[in-house]
Structure formats: C-alpha cells, structure tokens
Amino acid sequence: QVQLQESGPGLVKPSETLSLTCTVSGASIFSSTAHWAWIRQHPGKGLEWIGSIYHDGSSHYSPSLTSRLNISVDTSKNQFSMRLTSVTAADTAVYYCARQKGSPWSPNWFDPWGLGTRVTVSS
Amino acid sequence: DIVVTQSPVSLAVPLGERATINCKSSQSLLYSSNNKDYLAWYQQKPGQPPKVLIYWASTRESGVPDRFSGSGSGTDFSLTISSLQAEDVAVYFCQQYYSTPITFGQGTRLEIK
C-alpha cells in the first residue's frame, strides 16, 4: 500500500530554515492522478494546508507562507521536500506529508497521510 | 479564501445513537460542469494522522464503515454517524478542495456520553 514518511530535524532555531523530506513508497511520484502535499497542525489545533506540488514541478502554496516557502520534488528518489525560511515559534507544529488525489489541474483530497513529524522552533 | 466553519466544536453522544457534524462554507463548493461538491471529511484519532472518510461530499472511502455518511451540497454539508461506536471517538474535520488555498474546518471533537 502507499506509505509516506516525513524526515527532518525536530528542533529548529528561530530565524533559521526548516527543511523536511517526504519519502513515498508503494506509489510513483510520477502518478498523473496525484499531487504531493504538506499540511501542518499546530499543537491542539486544526489543520493548515502548506502547499502542493505535481511531479512536473508545478506547485500551489498557501498565500500566508508563499514568501518563505519552497516545495520541490526529486523524482529519482521518489521524494518531495519543503523548505520554510525565517521560522518563528509560530511555525512550531506537527508537519504531515500526504498524497493529494486529483487531476493535474485539480488537486483534491488527501490520502494517505504520513505519520507526521513534530517540529519545535526554539533557541 | 474559502472559509469553512464546522459546528459544533464538540459533541457528546450515547453509544448507538446518531451523531451529526455540520460544515458550512463561505461560498458554494458545487462545480457546475461536473455537478460535484468539492468537500471531504476526515477522522483523526489521538496520536494519528487524519484519515479520509468521505469525498465529493457523499462518496464513502473504501473500507469506511457504512454507518458513516456525508450529505449536503453547495454551502451546507453534514457528516452523520448513524450508530456511534466506541472506536468513533475522534476529531472530525471537513476540507474544501474547490479552490486554493485548500482550507479545513476547525474540527469537531466527538465523545461518548
């Protein structure tokens, strides 16, 4: 079955860059019916979509993060990654990667999700 | 941005009874060219990632028990659990995918009364 696994540091200092990678198994990142997404969940809070990318590199970002965000795809490793610059305590959250089903022009719901990785921004 | 508002924030229902969670969007999620509502429902249990239950507002994901059903169209939607089981204790979220930015409801915590 399709599985996603997030990896990256659990602790990042304020003003530095948060980098996370998602490794996909059981499915090809080249799928024509999938986008690949990052979503975060602040402690005890709801879900916030960060951004999504298609295998050709076309992407959509949350307007609130676009100035600090870059999402990329590495088709050779079947991975995709996110970089969030100039982090603050407000970026402390559990970060999930997920497959987002849909056509190239219409990304839809998220299934499945990775288990999530907790990231704390603190000095 | 499309704002998605869930109600109630929390809900306690006796075992075996019906539970209904509502989701209202700030604009219609019905795409006229295919007559589909771009809304999904998720279940999140403690310490786990969300799991999709329903998409296209009323299509049940494979393997999801048939006590879960989704209804509604346009701007008003509901998730109903027909007979609450102990394993249904969780937080439930709705999500619109009609347009970016993708947005989620704030969640509804479902407990046993």
mmCIF file of C-alpha atoms in Angstrom, chain A residues 39 41 44-49 52 60-63 96 100-101 106-116, chain B residues 1 38 40 42 44 47-52 54-56 61 93 95 97 100-107 109:
data_model
loop_
_atom_site.group_PDB
_atom_site.id
_atom_site.type_symbol
_atom_site.label_atom_id
_atom_site.label_comp_id
_atom_site.label_asym_id
_atom_site.label_seq_id
_atom_site.Cartn_x
_atom_site.Cartn_y
_atom_site.Cartn_z
ATOM 1 C CA ILE A 39 -0.003 20.108 5.841
ATOM 2 C CA GLN A 41 -1.148 21.061 12.680
ATOM 3 C CA GLY A 44 -4.005 21.175 19.881
ATOM 4 C CA LYS A 45 -5.273 22.999 16.814
ATOM 5 C CA GLY A 46 -6.708 22.388 13.392
ATOM 6 C CA LEU A 47 -5.105 21.615 10.059
ATOM 7 C CA GLU A 48 -3.352 24.118 7.815
ATOM 8 C CA TRP A 49 -2.515 23.350 4.207
ATOM 9 C CA SER A 52 1.197 21.035 -3.001
ATOM 10 C CA HIS A 60 0.491 25.820 -5.240
ATOM 11 C CA TYR A 61 1.425 27.476 -1.966
ATOM 12 C CA SER A 62 -0.556 28.886 0.916
ATOM 13 C CA PRO A 63 -0.624 32.679 0.455
ATOM 14 C CA TYR A 96 2.430 15.962 7.665
ATOM 15 C CA GLN A 100 -3.360 14.633 -2.795
ATOM 16 C CA LYS A 101 -5.522 12.810 -5.264
ATOM 17 C CA SER A 106 -7.491 19.790 -9.875
ATOM 18 C CA PRO A 107 -5.845 18.570 -6.673
ATOM 19 C CA ASN A 108 -8.473 17.172 -4.343
ATOM 20 C CA TRP A 109 -8.493 15.317 -1.006
ATOM 21 C CA PHE A 110 -5.521 13.967 0.921
ATOM 22 C CA ASP A 111 -4.974 10.241 1.164
ATOM 23 C CA PRO A 112 -2.911 8.754 2.652
ATOM 24 C CA TRP A 113 -1.009 10.861 5.154
ATOM 25 C CA GLY A 114 2.370 10.284 6.702
ATOM 26 C CA LEU A 115 2.551 9.780 10.448
ATOM 27 C CA GLY A 116 3.760 13.337 10.910
ATOM 28 C CA ASP B 1 -10.078 32.288 0.594
ATOM 29 C CA TYR B 38 -15.569 19.626 -3.629
ATOM 30 C CA ALA B 40 -14.059 15.857 2.058
ATOM 31 C CA TYR B 42 -11.588 13.236 7.811
ATOM 32 C CA GLN B 44 -8.327 11.973 13.371
ATOM 33 C CA GLY B 47 -1.649 10.479 18.004
ATOM 34 C CA GLN B 48 -2.630 9.566 14.446
ATOM 35 C CA PRO B 49 -2.778 11.449 11.169
ATOM 36 C CA PRO B 50 -6.174 12.265 9.673
ATOM 37 C CA LYS B 51 -7.859 9.578 7.618
ATOM 38 C CA VAL B 52 -10.254 10.361 4.794
ATOM 39 C CA ILE B 54 -15.832 10.861 2.616
ATOM 40 C CA TYR B 55 -15.017 12.775 -0.556
ATOM 41 C CA TRP B 56 -17.169 14.518 -3.175
ATOM 42 C CA GLU B 61 -13.859 5.863 1.005
ATOM 43 C CA PHE B 93 -12.562 17.764 10.012
ATOM 44 C CA GLN B 95 -11.930 20.201 3.918
ATOM 45 C CA TYR B 97 -10.791 21.489 -2.392
ATOM 46 C CA THR B 100 -6.656 27.043 -3.417
ATOM 47 C CA PRO B 101 -5.797 27.801 -0.749
ATOM 48 C CA ILE B 102 -7.171 24.478 0.443
ATOM 49 C CA THR B 103 -8.931 25.088 3.751
ATOM 50 C CA PHE B 104 -10.145 22.929 6.609
ATOM 51 C CA GLY B 105 -12.840 23.361 9.198
ATOM 52 C CA GLN B 106 -11.598 23.874 12.732
ATOM 53 C CA GLY B 107 -12.612 20.370 13.804
ATOM 54 C CA ARG B 109 -14.387 16.638 18.908
#
